[in-house]
Structure formats: C-alpha cells, structure tokens
Short mmCIF file of C-alpha atoms and ligand atoms in Angstrom, two decimals:
data_model
loop_
_atom_site.label_atom_id
_atom_site.label_comp_id
_atom_site.label_asym_id
_atom_site.label_seq_id
_atom_site.Cartn_x
_atom_site.Cartn_y
_atom_site.Cartn_z
CA UNK A 188 -27.86 -18.33 -11.55
CA UNK A 189 -26.82 -21.74 -10.23
CA UNK A 190 -27.27 -21.65 -6.44
CA UNK A 191 -25.27 -24.77 -5.65
CA UNK A 192 -22.30 -23.81 -7.77
CA UNK A 193 -22.36 -20.11 -6.89
CA UNK A 194 -22.82 -20.45 -3.15
CA UNK A 195 -20.94 -23.64 -2.48
CA UNK A 196 -18.13 -24.17 -4.99
CA UNK A 197 -17.90 -20.67 -6.42
CA UNK A 198 -18.02 -18.73 -3.18
CA UNK A 199 -14.29 -19.01 -2.48
CA UNK A 200 -13.04 -19.92 -5.96
CA UNK A 201 -11.17 -16.65 -6.39
CA UNK A 202 -9.03 -17.22 -3.30
CA UNK A 203 -5.53 -18.65 -3.28
CA UNK A 204 -6.04 -20.10 0.20
CA UNK A 205 -5.53 -23.88 0.51
CA UNK A 206 -8.53 -26.14 -0.09
CA UNK A 207 -6.93 -29.60 -0.20
CA UNK A 208 -3.80 -30.78 1.60
CA UNK A 209 -2.78 -34.14 0.15
CA UNK A 210 -0.69 -36.81 1.88
CA UNK A 211 2.13 -36.37 -0.67
CA UNK A 212 2.51 -32.72 0.37
CA UNK A 213 0.65 -31.20 -2.59
CA UNK A 214 -1.69 -28.33 -1.83
CA UNK A 215 -4.62 -27.39 -4.06
CA UNK A 216 -6.01 -23.90 -3.51
CA UNK A 217 -9.64 -22.91 -3.84
CA UNK A 218 -8.68 -21.13 -7.06
CA UNK A 219 -6.85 -24.22 -8.46
CA UNK A 220 -9.86 -26.34 -7.58
CA UNK A 221 -12.19 -23.95 -9.42
CA UNK A 222 -9.99 -24.32 -12.49
CA UNK A 223 -9.99 -28.12 -12.19
CA UNK A 224 -13.79 -28.05 -12.03
CA UNK A 225 -13.95 -25.72 -15.03
CA UNK A 226 -11.75 -27.99 -17.15
CA UNK A 227 -13.72 -31.02 -16.06
CA UNK A 228 -17.04 -29.29 -16.89
CA UNK A 229 -15.72 -28.49 -20.37
CA UNK A 230 -14.67 -32.11 -20.85
CA UNK A 231 -18.13 -33.34 -19.80
CA UNK A 232 -20.11 -30.99 -22.00
CA UNK A 233 -17.77 -31.48 -24.97
CA UNK A 234 -18.83 -35.12 -24.74
CA UNK A 235 -22.41 -34.05 -25.40
CA UNK A 236 -23.87 -34.10 -21.90
CA UNK A 237 -26.70 -31.66 -21.29
CA UNK A 238 -28.28 -30.35 -18.06
CA UNK A 239 -30.24 -33.00 -16.19
CA UNK A 240 -28.11 -35.90 -17.51
CA UNK A 241 -26.84 -38.31 -14.86
CA UNK A 242 -23.12 -38.97 -14.42
CA UNK A 243 -22.41 -42.17 -12.49
CA UNK A 244 -18.94 -42.54 -11.00
CA UNK A 245 -17.28 -45.45 -9.24
CA UNK A 246 -13.88 -43.94 -8.62
CA UNK A 247 -11.29 -43.71 -5.87
CA UNK A 248 -11.21 -40.73 -3.58
CA UNK A 249 -9.07 -37.98 -5.13
CA UNK A 250 -9.09 -34.23 -5.83
CA UNK A 251 -10.16 -35.08 -9.39
CA UNK A 252 -13.14 -37.05 -8.08
CA UNK A 253 -14.23 -33.98 -6.10
CA UNK A 254 -13.67 -31.84 -9.18
CA UNK A 255 -16.02 -34.14 -11.07
CA UNK A 256 -18.68 -33.48 -8.44
CA UNK A 257 -18.09 -29.71 -8.74
CA UNK A 258 -18.10 -29.92 -12.54
CA UNK A 259 -21.47 -31.69 -12.51
CA UNK A 260 -22.93 -28.94 -10.31
CA UNK A 261 -21.48 -26.31 -12.62
CA UNK A 262 -22.76 -27.93 -15.81
CA UNK A 263 -26.18 -28.77 -14.35
CA UNK A 264 -25.54 -32.52 -14.41
CA UNK A 265 -26.73 -34.96 -11.76
CA UNK A 266 -23.79 -36.53 -9.89
CA UNK A 267 -24.17 -40.16 -8.86
CA UNK A 268 -21.26 -41.46 -6.79
CA UNK A 269 -21.04 -45.20 -6.20
CA UNK A 270 -19.45 -47.24 -3.43
CA UNK A 271 -16.07 -48.48 -4.66
CA UNK A 272 -16.76 -51.90 -3.15
CA UNK A 273 -19.65 -52.64 -5.53
CA UNK A 274 -19.17 -55.48 -8.00
CA UNK A 275 -19.73 -55.04 -11.73
CA UNK A 276 -23.20 -56.63 -11.37
CA UNK A 277 -24.19 -54.21 -8.64
CA UNK A 278 -22.83 -51.25 -10.57
CA UNK A 279 -24.76 -52.44 -13.61
CA UNK A 280 -28.00 -52.03 -11.70
CA UNK A 281 -27.23 -48.44 -10.67
CA UNK A 282 -26.00 -47.31 -14.07
CA UNK A 283 -28.99 -48.84 -15.83
CA UNK A 284 -31.59 -47.81 -13.25
CA UNK A 285 -30.42 -44.19 -13.18
CA UNK A 286 -30.27 -43.95 -16.96
CA UNK A 287 -26.78 -42.47 -16.62
CA UNK A 288 -25.41 -41.13 -19.89
CA UNK A 289 -21.81 -41.21 -18.69
CA UNK A 290 -20.24 -43.78 -16.42
CA UNK A 291 -16.79 -43.03 -14.99
CA UNK A 292 -14.79 -45.95 -13.58
CA UNK A 293 -11.24 -46.68 -12.51
CA UNK A 294 -8.95 -47.44 -15.48
CA UNK A 295 -8.09 -50.77 -13.82
CA UNK A 296 -11.72 -51.91 -14.13
CA UNK A 297 -12.48 -50.56 -17.60
CA UNK A 298 -12.49 -54.08 -19.09
CA UNK A 299 -15.37 -55.44 -16.99
CA UNK A 300 -17.11 -52.06 -16.85
CA UNK A 301 -17.17 -51.67 -20.64
CA UNK A 302 -19.86 -54.37 -20.65
CA UNK A 303 -21.80 -52.61 -17.90
CA UNK A 304 -21.73 -49.29 -19.75
CA UNK A 305 -22.72 -50.91 -23.02
CA UNK A 306 -25.66 -52.77 -21.51
CA UNK A 307 -26.85 -49.54 -19.88
CA UNK A 308 -26.38 -47.45 -23.02
CA UNK A 309 -23.88 -45.18 -21.23
CA UNK A 310 -20.56 -43.84 -22.46
CA UNK A 311 -17.58 -45.08 -20.45
CA UNK A 312 -14.77 -42.81 -19.25
CA UNK A 313 -11.99 -43.47 -16.75
CA UNK A 314 -10.45 -41.61 -13.83
CA UNK A 315 -7.95 -43.05 -11.36
CA UNK A 316 -7.20 -42.15 -7.76
CA UNK A 317 -3.95 -40.52 -8.90
CA UNK A 318 -5.64 -38.39 -11.52
CA UNK A 319 -5.07 -40.44 -14.70
CA UNK A 320 -7.57 -41.81 -17.20
CA UNK A 321 -9.52 -40.66 -20.24
CA UNK A 322 -11.58 -38.07 -18.38
CA UNK A 323 -8.43 -36.60 -16.82
CA UNK A 324 -6.84 -36.38 -20.28
CA UNK A 325 -9.86 -34.67 -21.77
CA UNK A 326 -9.93 -32.23 -18.86
CA UNK A 327 -6.20 -31.50 -19.10
CA UNK A 328 -6.56 -30.20 -22.65
CA UNK A 329 -9.75 -28.22 -21.95
CA UNK A 330 -9.89 -24.54 -20.90
CA UNK A 331 -10.38 -23.73 -17.22
CA UNK A 332 -12.99 -21.08 -17.98
CA UNK A 333 -16.51 -22.41 -18.10
CA UNK A 334 -19.80 -20.53 -18.33
CA UNK A 335 -21.72 -21.92 -15.35
CA UNK A 336 -25.04 -23.37 -16.50
CA UNK A 337 -28.11 -21.70 -14.99
CA UNK A 338 -30.09 -23.90 -12.60
CA UNK A 339 -32.86 -23.38 -10.08
CA UNK A 340 -32.69 -24.50 -6.47
CA UNK A 341 -35.28 -27.19 -7.12
CA UNK A 342 -33.28 -28.81 -9.93
CA UNK A 343 -31.65 -32.13 -9.18
CA UNK A 344 -27.98 -32.11 -8.22
CA UNK A 345 -27.28 -35.68 -7.09
CA UNK A 346 -28.59 -39.20 -6.82
CA UNK A 347 -27.40 -41.22 -3.86
CA UNK A 348 -28.48 -44.83 -3.75
CA UNK A 349 -29.43 -46.08 -0.30
CA UNK A 350 -27.41 -48.96 1.08
CA UNK A 351 -30.35 -51.28 0.45
CA UNK A 352 -29.98 -53.76 3.29
CA UNK A 353 -33.59 -54.77 2.63
CA UNK A 354 -34.73 -55.05 -0.94
CA UNK A 355 -33.43 -53.14 -3.92
CA UNK A 356 -31.35 -50.07 -3.33
CA UNK A 357 -33.28 -46.88 -4.09
CA UNK A 358 -31.98 -43.75 -5.81
CA UNK A 359 -32.61 -40.76 -3.55
CA UNK A 360 -32.98 -37.63 -5.68
CA UNK A 361 -31.38 -34.59 -4.05
CA UNK A 362 -31.93 -31.07 -5.31
CA UNK A 363 -29.49 -28.18 -5.29
CA UNK A 364 -31.41 -26.64 -2.39
CA UNK A 365 -31.34 -29.89 -0.41
CA UNK A 366 -27.55 -29.89 -0.47
CA UNK A 367 -27.02 -26.16 -0.16
CA UNK A 368 -29.44 -25.54 2.70
CA UNK A 369 -27.90 -28.32 4.77
CA UNK A 370 -24.33 -27.22 4.06
CA UNK A 371 -25.09 -23.64 5.12
CA UNK A 372 -27.01 -24.76 8.20
CA UNK A 373 -24.25 -27.10 9.35
CA UNK A 374 -21.41 -24.67 8.68
CA UNK A 375 -23.20 -22.10 10.86
CA UNK A 376 -24.23 -24.60 13.55
CA UNK A 377 -20.70 -25.97 13.87
CA UNK A 378 -18.93 -22.59 13.52
CA UNK A 379 -16.90 -23.47 10.42
CA UNK A 380 -14.72 -20.66 9.05
CA UNK A 381 -11.93 -20.04 6.55
CA UNK A 382 -9.49 -20.90 9.31
CA UNK A 383 -10.67 -24.50 9.60
CA UNK A 384 -8.68 -27.52 8.47
CA UNK A 385 -10.82 -30.65 8.45
CA UNK A 386 -9.19 -34.05 8.77
CA UNK A 387 -11.06 -36.00 6.09
CA UNK A 388 -10.69 -39.78 6.00
CA UNK A 389 -14.28 -40.70 5.05
CA UNK A 390 -15.26 -42.10 1.65
CA UNK A 391 -16.75 -39.54 -0.75
CA UNK A 392 -19.43 -41.78 -2.25
CA UNK A 393 -21.61 -41.35 0.85
CA UNK A 394 -23.52 -38.40 2.29
CA UNK A 395 -21.20 -38.09 5.30
CA UNK A 396 -17.90 -37.61 3.47
CA UNK A 397 -19.31 -35.87 0.40
CA UNK A 398 -22.17 -33.69 1.51
CA UNK A 399 -21.47 -33.13 5.18
CA UNK A 400 -17.68 -32.91 5.36
CA UNK A 401 -16.87 -31.53 1.91
CA UNK A 402 -19.81 -29.17 1.50
CA UNK A 403 -19.37 -27.64 4.93
CA UNK A 404 -15.69 -26.97 4.19
CA UNK A 405 -16.54 -25.47 0.79
CA UNK A 406 -19.21 -23.16 2.16
CA UNK A 407 -16.88 -21.95 4.89
CA UNK A 408 -13.88 -21.63 2.59
CA UNK A 409 -11.74 -23.82 4.84
CA UNK A 410 -9.34 -26.61 3.95
CA UNK A 411 -9.29 -30.39 4.21
CA UNK A 412 -6.46 -32.81 4.86
CA UNK A 413 -7.71 -35.23 2.27
CA UNK A 414 -6.71 -38.81 3.09
CA UNK A 415 -7.62 -41.71 0.79
CA UNK A 416 -8.98 -43.72 3.72
CA UNK A 417 -8.79 -44.16 7.49
CA UNK A 418 -5.27 -45.16 8.43
CA UNK A 419 -4.56 -44.90 12.14
CA UNK A 420 -0.89 -43.90 11.77
CA UNK A 421 -1.72 -41.27 9.17
CA UNK A 422 -4.57 -39.88 11.29
CA UNK A 423 -2.25 -39.50 14.27
CA UNK A 424 0.44 -37.94 12.08
CA UNK A 425 -1.94 -35.40 10.52
CA UNK A 426 -4.03 -34.56 13.60
CA UNK A 427 -1.79 -31.72 14.86
CA UNK A 428 -2.36 -29.79 11.60
CA UNK A 429 -6.16 -30.04 11.79
CA UNK A 430 -8.80 -28.05 13.62
CA UNK A 431 -11.73 -30.44 13.13
CA UNK A 432 -12.51 -34.05 12.29
CA UNK A 433 -15.63 -35.85 11.14
CA UNK A 434 -15.85 -39.58 11.53
CA UNK A 435 -17.95 -42.66 12.01
CA UNK A 436 -17.89 -44.18 15.52
CA UNK A 437 -15.27 -46.77 14.55
CA UNK A 438 -12.81 -43.93 13.83
CA UNK A 439 -13.18 -42.88 17.44
CA UNK A 440 -12.84 -46.33 18.96
CA UNK A 441 -9.77 -46.98 16.84
CA UNK A 442 -8.17 -43.68 17.83
CA UNK A 443 -8.86 -44.47 21.49
CA UNK A 444 -7.16 -47.85 21.07
CA UNK A 445 -3.90 -46.02 20.33
CA UNK A 446 -1.94 -44.79 23.33
CA UNK A 447 -0.42 -42.04 21.15
CA UNK A 448 -3.83 -40.43 20.85
CA UNK A 449 -3.81 -38.00 23.75
CA UNK A 450 -4.50 -34.45 24.90
CA UNK A 451 -1.29 -33.04 23.40
CA UNK A 452 -2.02 -34.46 19.98
CA UNK A 453 -5.42 -32.76 19.79
CA UNK A 454 -4.38 -29.47 21.41
CA UNK A 455 -5.05 -27.67 18.11
CA UNK A 456 -8.46 -29.26 17.47
CA UNK A 457 -11.72 -27.45 18.13
CA UNK A 458 -14.32 -30.01 17.01
CA UNK A 459 -14.89 -33.75 16.64
CA UNK A 460 -18.14 -34.79 14.92
CA UNK A 461 -19.56 -38.32 14.84
CA UNK A 462 -22.41 -39.85 12.88
CA UNK A 463 -23.70 -42.49 10.44
CA UNK A 464 -23.98 -45.08 13.21
CA UNK A 465 -24.60 -44.91 16.95
CA UNK A 466 -21.73 -43.74 19.12
CA UNK A 467 -21.68 -45.60 22.42
CA UNK A 468 -22.12 -43.30 25.41
CA UNK A 469 -19.10 -45.08 26.84
CA UNK A 470 -16.95 -44.05 23.84
CA UNK A 471 -18.17 -40.48 24.30
CA UNK A 472 -17.08 -40.51 27.94
CA UNK A 473 -13.76 -42.28 27.28
CA UNK A 474 -12.98 -39.70 24.60
CA UNK A 475 -13.64 -36.79 26.93
CA UNK A 476 -11.53 -38.37 29.63
CA UNK A 477 -8.61 -38.88 27.23
CA UNK A 478 -8.73 -35.62 25.29
CA UNK A 479 -10.90 -33.14 27.15
CA UNK A 480 -13.11 -32.89 24.02
CA UNK A 481 -16.80 -33.71 23.90
CA UNK A 482 -17.64 -35.48 20.62
CA UNK A 483 -20.51 -33.75 18.83
CA UNK A 484 -22.93 -36.43 17.58
CA UNK A 485 -25.39 -35.72 14.81
CA UNK A 486 -27.99 -37.75 12.90
CA UNK A 487 -28.86 -37.86 9.24
CA UNK A 488 -29.39 -40.12 6.28
CA UNK A 489 -29.01 -40.38 2.53
CA UNK A 490 -32.54 -39.09 1.90
CA UNK A 491 -32.41 -36.10 4.22
CA UNK A 492 -28.83 -35.00 4.73
CA UNK A 493 -28.50 -34.03 8.41
CA UNK A 494 -31.55 -33.70 10.66
CA UNK A 495 -30.34 -33.22 14.22
CA UNK A 496 -27.17 -32.21 15.96
CA UNK A 497 -25.90 -31.79 19.46
CA UNK A 498 -25.15 -28.13 20.10
CA UNK A 499 -21.81 -26.46 19.49
CA UNK A 500 -22.26 -24.55 22.69
CA UNK A 501 -24.29 -26.18 25.41
CA UNK A 502 -24.73 -29.76 26.45
CA UNK A 503 -23.56 -32.49 24.08
CA UNK A 504 -25.55 -35.27 25.61
CA UNK A 505 -23.90 -38.70 25.28
CA UNK A 506 -26.15 -41.35 23.73
CA UNK A 507 -28.33 -38.74 21.99
CA UNK A 508 -28.12 -37.20 18.53
CA UNK A 509 -29.07 -33.73 19.74
CA UNK A 510 -31.87 -31.45 18.69
CA UNK A 511 -33.41 -30.74 15.27
CA UNK A 512 -31.23 -28.39 13.20
CA UNK A 513 -32.55 -24.90 12.46
CA UNK A 514 -35.19 -25.14 9.73
CA UNK A 515 -35.73 -28.89 10.27
CA UNK A 516 -38.97 -30.07 11.90
CA UNK A 517 -39.00 -33.42 13.68
CA UNK A 518 -41.80 -35.44 15.26
CA UNK A 519 -42.17 -38.91 16.74
CA UNK A 520 -45.20 -40.82 15.46
CA UNK A 521 -46.94 -43.97 16.65
CA UNK A 522 -50.15 -45.37 15.20
CA UNK A 523 -50.85 -42.22 13.19
CA UNK A 524 -50.45 -39.73 16.05
CA UNK A 525 -47.58 -37.77 17.50
CA UNK A 526 -46.34 -39.12 20.83
CA UNK A 527 -45.17 -37.13 23.82
CA UNK A 528 -41.71 -36.62 25.32
CA UNK A 529 -39.93 -39.84 26.23
CA UNK A 530 -42.27 -42.08 24.24
CA UNK A 531 -40.98 -44.27 21.43
CA UNK A 532 -42.16 -44.03 17.85
CA UNK A 533 -41.03 -43.53 14.27
CA UNK A 534 -39.02 -40.40 13.57
CA UNK A 535 -40.40 -38.15 10.83
CA UNK A 536 -38.67 -35.04 9.50
CA UNK A 537 -39.58 -32.15 7.25
CA UNK A 538 -37.50 -29.31 5.90
CA UNK A 539 -35.44 -27.96 3.00
CA UNK A 540 -33.01 -30.86 3.51
CA UNK A 541 -35.56 -33.57 2.66
CA UNK A 542 -35.05 -35.23 -0.73
CA UNK A 543 -37.33 -35.11 -3.78
CA UNK A 544 -38.28 -38.79 -3.81
CA UNK A 545 -36.88 -42.07 -5.13
CA UNK A 546 -35.95 -42.15 -8.80
CA UNK A 547 -38.45 -44.15 -10.82
CA UNK A 548 -40.17 -45.51 -7.70
CA UNK A 549 -43.35 -43.45 -7.19
CA UNK A 550 -44.94 -46.09 -4.94
CA UNK A 551 -41.91 -46.30 -2.64
CA UNK A 552 -41.79 -42.53 -2.55
CA UNK A 553 -45.47 -42.32 -1.64
CA UNK A 554 -44.96 -44.87 1.16
CA UNK A 555 -42.20 -42.86 2.82
CA UNK A 556 -42.72 -39.23 1.83
CA UNK A 557 -46.06 -37.76 2.85
CA UNK A 558 -47.74 -35.25 0.52
CA UNK A 559 -47.29 -32.52 3.12
CA UNK A 560 -43.52 -33.02 3.11
CA UNK A 561 -42.98 -35.22 6.17
CA UNK A 562 -40.48 -38.01 5.52
CA UNK A 563 -40.93 -41.24 7.44
CA UNK A 564 -37.32 -42.05 8.29
CA UNK A 565 -37.83 -45.64 9.41
CA UNK A 566 -35.76 -44.90 12.52
CA UNK A 567 -37.32 -45.38 15.92
CA UNK A 568 -36.59 -42.87 18.59
CA UNK A 569 -37.64 -40.73 21.50
CA UNK A 570 -37.40 -37.01 22.12
CA UNK A 571 -36.86 -35.50 25.55
CA UNK A 572 -38.74 -32.57 27.03
CA UNK A 573 -35.87 -30.30 25.98
CA UNK A 574 -35.74 -31.61 22.41
CA UNK A 575 -32.84 -34.10 22.44
CA UNK A 576 -33.47 -37.09 20.20
CA UNK A 577 -32.34 -40.61 21.04
CA UNK A 578 -32.29 -43.23 18.28
CA UNK A 579 -33.64 -46.55 19.47
CA UNK A 580 -32.94 -48.44 16.25
CA UNK A 581 -34.27 -49.00 12.76
CA UNK A 582 -37.96 -49.88 12.54
CA UNK A 583 -37.12 -53.03 10.64
CA UNK A 584 -34.88 -54.14 13.51
CA UNK A 585 -37.77 -54.05 15.96
CA UNK A 586 -38.40 -57.51 17.44
CA UNK A 587 -41.95 -58.68 17.98
CA UNK A 588 -41.99 -61.61 20.38
CA UNK A 589 -45.24 -63.17 21.51
CA UNK A 590 -46.98 -59.97 20.42
CA UNK A 591 -44.72 -57.67 22.46
CA UNK A 592 -42.47 -55.04 20.94
CA UNK A 593 -38.82 -55.32 21.88
CA UNK A 594 -36.42 -52.50 21.07
CA UNK A 595 -33.00 -54.11 20.62
CA UNK A 596 -31.25 -50.95 21.79
CA UNK A 597 -32.66 -51.29 25.29
CA UNK A 598 -31.12 -54.75 25.64
CA UNK A 599 -27.89 -53.69 23.95
CA UNK A 600 -27.37 -50.77 26.33
CA UNK A 601 -27.70 -53.10 29.31
CA UNK A 602 -25.39 -55.74 27.80
CA UNK A 603 -22.74 -53.18 26.83
CA UNK A 604 -22.41 -52.24 30.50
CA UNK A 605 -21.66 -55.79 31.65
CA UNK A 606 -18.22 -57.02 32.73
CA UNK A 607 -16.18 -58.46 29.87
CA UNK A 608 -18.46 -57.02 27.16
CA UNK A 609 -17.11 -54.49 24.65
CA UNK A 610 -20.27 -54.16 22.59
CA UNK A 611 -23.34 -56.10 21.56
CA UNK A 612 -26.02 -56.42 18.93
CA UNK A 613 -29.45 -57.92 19.50
CA UNK A 614 -31.50 -59.29 16.61
CA UNK A 615 -34.83 -61.06 16.32
CA UNK A 616 -34.85 -64.48 14.70
CA UNK A 617 -37.80 -66.76 13.94
CA UNK A 618 -39.10 -68.75 16.90
CA UNK A 619 -41.76 -71.47 16.65
CA UNK A 620 -43.73 -70.29 19.71
CA UNK A 621 -43.12 -66.56 19.91
CA UNK A 622 -42.84 -65.62 16.26
CA UNK A 623 -39.48 -64.07 17.00
CA UNK A 624 -37.01 -64.23 19.86
CA UNK A 625 -34.02 -62.04 20.66
CA UNK A 626 -30.52 -63.37 20.11
CA UNK A 627 -27.73 -61.37 21.77
CA UNK A 628 -24.41 -61.25 19.96
CA UNK A 629 -21.56 -60.18 22.24
CA UNK A 630 -18.06 -58.94 21.47
CA UNK A 631 -15.72 -59.47 24.44
CA UNK A 632 -13.69 -56.58 25.84
CA UNK A 633 -9.97 -56.88 24.92
CA UNK A 634 -8.36 -59.72 26.88
CA UNK A 635 -11.61 -60.53 28.69
CA UNK A 636 -14.62 -62.82 28.38
CA UNK A 637 -18.25 -61.89 28.97
CA UNK A 638 -19.25 -62.66 32.55
CA UNK A 639 -22.43 -64.63 32.00
CA UNK A 640 -23.39 -64.80 35.67
CA UNK A 641 -23.33 -61.01 35.83
CA UNK A 642 -25.13 -60.74 32.49
CA UNK A 643 -27.96 -63.08 33.49
CA UNK A 644 -28.37 -61.30 36.82
CA UNK A 645 -28.48 -57.88 35.15
CA UNK A 646 -30.94 -59.04 32.51
CA UNK A 647 -33.17 -60.59 35.19
CA UNK A 648 -33.18 -57.40 37.25
CA UNK A 649 -33.32 -54.92 34.43
CA UNK A 650 -35.60 -56.36 31.75
CA UNK A 651 -39.09 -57.82 31.60
CA UNK A 652 -39.08 -61.57 31.00
CA UNK A 653 -40.18 -61.35 27.36
CA UNK A 654 -37.14 -59.20 26.55
CA UNK A 655 -34.56 -61.67 27.84
CA UNK A 656 -32.26 -62.89 25.09
CA UNK A 657 -33.17 -66.48 24.33
CA UNK A 658 -29.63 -67.14 23.26
CA UNK A 659 -26.15 -65.59 23.52
CA UNK A 660 -23.44 -65.76 20.91
CA UNK A 661 -19.87 -64.54 21.35
CA UNK A 662 -18.04 -63.25 18.27
CA UNK A 663 -14.71 -61.48 17.66
CA UNK A 664 -16.35 -58.58 15.90
CA UNK A 665 -19.71 -57.45 14.59
CA UNK A 666 -20.27 -57.34 10.82
CA UNK A 667 -20.16 -53.68 9.73
CA UNK A 668 -20.47 -51.89 6.42
CA UNK A 669 -18.03 -49.23 5.24
CA UNK A 670 -19.85 -46.54 7.23
CA UNK A 671 -19.46 -48.50 10.45
CA UNK A 672 -23.10 -49.57 10.63
CA UNK A 673 -23.73 -52.98 12.20
CA UNK A 674 -25.29 -55.18 9.52
CA UNK A 675 -28.13 -56.69 11.49
CA UNK A 676 -29.47 -58.41 8.39
CA UNK A 677 -26.23 -60.45 8.29
CA UNK A 678 -26.71 -61.46 11.94
CA UNK A 679 -30.38 -62.31 11.38
CA UNK A 680 -29.40 -64.58 8.49
CA UNK A 681 -26.56 -66.14 10.45
CA UNK A 682 -28.75 -67.12 13.40
CA UNK A 683 -31.99 -67.69 11.48
CA UNK A 684 -32.08 -71.38 12.41
CA UNK A 685 -31.24 -70.85 16.10
CA UNK A 686 -34.65 -71.99 17.34
CA UNK A 687 -35.20 -74.73 14.83
P1 LIG B 742 -27.32 -43.67 5.45
O1 LIG B 742 -28.48 -43.38 4.59
O2 LIG B 742 -26.40 -44.71 4.92
O3 LIG B 742 -26.57 -42.42 5.83
O4 LIG B 742 -27.89 -44.29 6.80
C1 LIG B 742 -28.78 -43.53 7.57
C2 LIG B 742 -29.09 -44.24 8.84
O5 LIG B 742 -27.95 -44.32 9.69
C3 LIG B 742 -30.12 -43.51 9.66
O6 LIG B 742 -31.43 -43.74 9.19
C4 LIG B 742 -29.87 -44.08 11.04
O7 LIG B 742 -30.48 -45.35 11.18
C5 LIG B 742 -28.36 -44.27 11.05
N1 LIG B 742 -27.66 -43.17 11.71
C6 LIG B 742 -27.10 -42.07 11.18
N2 LIG B 742 -26.53 -41.29 12.12
C7 LIG B 742 -26.75 -41.92 13.30
C8 LIG B 742 -26.42 -41.64 14.67
N3 LIG B 742 -25.73 -40.57 15.01
N4 LIG B 742 -26.84 -42.53 15.60
C9 LIG B 742 -27.54 -43.63 15.27
N5 LIG B 742 -27.86 -43.96 14.01
C10 LIG B 742 -27.48 -43.11 13.04
#
C-alpha cells in the first residue's frame, strides 16, 4: 500500500482520458502519465535511491517535472521542488540542508550546479523544460512498469522550503496523508470531477501550483491546460477550453486589465479560485461585474496546505478567506487564550493537513507547532460569528508605535478606497520617539495621482491619531515575489531611514 500513489496518481492511471493539454497541442493521457512516472521511478531507483531519500529539483515546469513528482511518490522518495529563480548559492543551502541524495537541475545550469551537488554530496542529474537531459534519457530506456513501493500515510512525501523572508528558509516536512487529505478535501469542496479542465499557469515548485492545483486535478481525474507561466494572451486564448482556473491575485488583476476578458470568454468556466496573497475586495467585485463569476478565495500555506475556503455554494464573502475546511480546526489566539468573534489574534490551525515539523530544526518546530497539534500560523486574523476568517496580516508585519498595536491592513483598506489610489502597503519603520511609525506606500490608479487632500481627510476621520501614516511614498508598483505576495521586508528596508 502507498496511499499517496494509489489514491492520487494511481486512481485514474488506467484511463485514456486527457490529463495534460500542452500549448504545442500535445495531449498526455492519465495512462501515458502513469507510464512516464513508472519509467522515471525505474530511473531513480536504478541510480540507487531508496525509500526516504530526498530528491531536490530545480527544473522548469513540464510534464516530465510532474512525472518526477509522481515517481518520487511511487518509489517512496521525498520530493523537494525548488524555486527556479534561486541562485546557485541559495540552491546549495537547500540541497545541503535537506541531505538530498539526488539533485536534478536544468541542463543549461549543470556547470555551476555540479559544484553545488559535489559540495552537498549529492548526485547530479538534468531535466529540461522540453523533456531532455540525463534523467529523461535514463527514463526513456527504462520500463514503464514499476512495482509501487509500500508506504504508510505518515511517511514523508515532500519537503517544501518556506520563502524565508525573515531568517533562514525552513524545510517543511509533509507526509503522504498531509497531501492526500487536503487534495481529497479540496476536490470535494470545490466539486472537481473528471469533466474538469483546469487552466494551470502557476509555478509547480510551490504549494499552490503543485499541491492544490495538480493534486486536486489528479484526485478528480480531470485535465489541466498546462502553461509554462502566466502569459496574458495565452490565458485569454486558452480560457474557452477550460472549466476552472486557480491563480494568485495578480492573475486576476491582469486579466481584468484586458478588455478581451469578458463574459463570453468565460461562458464555459465554472470556478475561479484565488489564494497565496490577499485578493482586494474591489478586485472581487470588479470581477463579478465583468464576468458574472464570484472568485472563490481560500487560505493556506506551505506548512499546512489549505486551511479555509469560501463555500462553493453559499456566500463567497469578498475580503475574507472563508470558513475552515472540513476536518480542519481553526482558532484565533491572543495572549494565550482564544478570542471571540470579531477580535484580532494569531490564527492557529490543527488537522490532517498540518505538516510534520521543520527538517532538522526541532527548536523552530517546537516554537510553532504545539504538542497537541495546533500550528501557530503567524498570520493575524479575525473570525466572524458565522465562521468566516479575515486575514489582517502577518504577525511580523504588525506595527507597534508608542506601545500601540497597528494592523497595517486596517490602514491599507482605507487607503485603497481613496481617489487616485490603486493599492497600498503600510509598513512600520524605526522611529526615534515611537519605536516604530507607519509609512504608507501608494500605487496610483492608472492615469491618476493619489488625492492627498482626500487621503488626509479620510485618515483623520477614519483612524485614531496613532495610526496615521507618518509619511507617504508613491511608487509605480509594489515589490512582489513570484506568488504575488507583497514583500514588506523590502519596503521596510527601503524606508528604514525615513525618520532619521
Ligand atoms: P506560502 O507558505 O508561501 O504559501 O505563504 C503562506 C502565506 O500566504 C500565509 O501564511 C498568508 O500570510 C498568505 N496567504 C495565503 N493565502 C492568502 C489569502 N487568501 N489571503 C491573504 N493571505 C494569504
């Protein structure tokens, strides 16, 4: 028995129905994909890998990259995908820290990565986005039959390193059950079936594109239009063939920027899901106005997979991330006790989705994962009487000014509504008198400029004095990472000297 392989990858592997539609017109069926995974698993084990070994991979998005993930599950190996933007130095840390026995990189980087692999004591193999490289060659000559290695649900299936905006990135250890339980829960919650075709433009080194989008499709036995990255023209061209899309908020704002994105284009769609970063309530409303669809926002993280979701049927409440998923418990804590509806605190979650701890970091694990299974997410939020959760920000983004707590989100929501403002980010920077003071960074609406008279008036009326931004900055765009998250650490550094 190997729950993850059997119930996720193996469930539909005997069917000839399409699994991947590629931009060049190729179609890979569920059966073909099963064979690719079998060949890849043979190639991996022929190289001497044994269950529990880690396989690190910094490779472009491709069917072969997904087959590597499936092959690891099938052979009982721990899959460790890495952001393709990482430099050789950064990759060196992950490969060494994880103790990976095999490191798979793009053939174009094999020169610099040979050093990395050597220093880490890992074997190097290559795999390109168009399916070439040493691992592809080994797989091509291997049989497609593979005796799936027995695993238990508690065995590790993947390491995902957190983005590490503060301190060293940590390797979140995810078990077979962590991945499987969440995939099955989400597929049911979002009504995924064999008839679904998911428009997939997310990276597959992150939980969103790999575990949410791909696993849900696999469990349901549906198909994906598998695009290498987000390209507006390609998204518009492919949309009429899809039934569902998952994206980060920037996908939605970019689609809305295109006049060709309209009701007719999405007539065939049944679901749009957003997550990984906050979706502005305004984007939610603009999307509904344009398309008639209500975006379904959900909330999760590397360590926990998905925790909450707006309902498939029922109210998808703009500005909230919905209610806890079936089987997931959620509570809001402040000063060691659970707070009531509407009160702000740190979000904690518990359930089969919650990871097994940080690799080689028992102290960090103990700080964030309580012995009774509650995980301290580090996100601040509130929960309404009827269970909807609103994220107020990351705990580390909280501003403490003159001893008062300031939640940046409260200021940002007010600023976003002002004339001439597209969006905003508020960060705390050192201040000689107050400890910290809020700096508001504004992005103007297209062709407009922030109306500072209106902004000052709204701030004066709407916010207590200590929350007023001590300074405003106007920028063309906010710094974001590949998942569309605003990098507040970059803004804090940029304006660190603002108050001398
Ligand atoms: P990552 O581990 O890279 O997936 O980042 C997880 C973090 O992204 C969470 O802890 C939240 O701070 C944030 N996040 C994810 N989904 C949402 C959402 N729908 N709204 C607001 N923040 C989100």
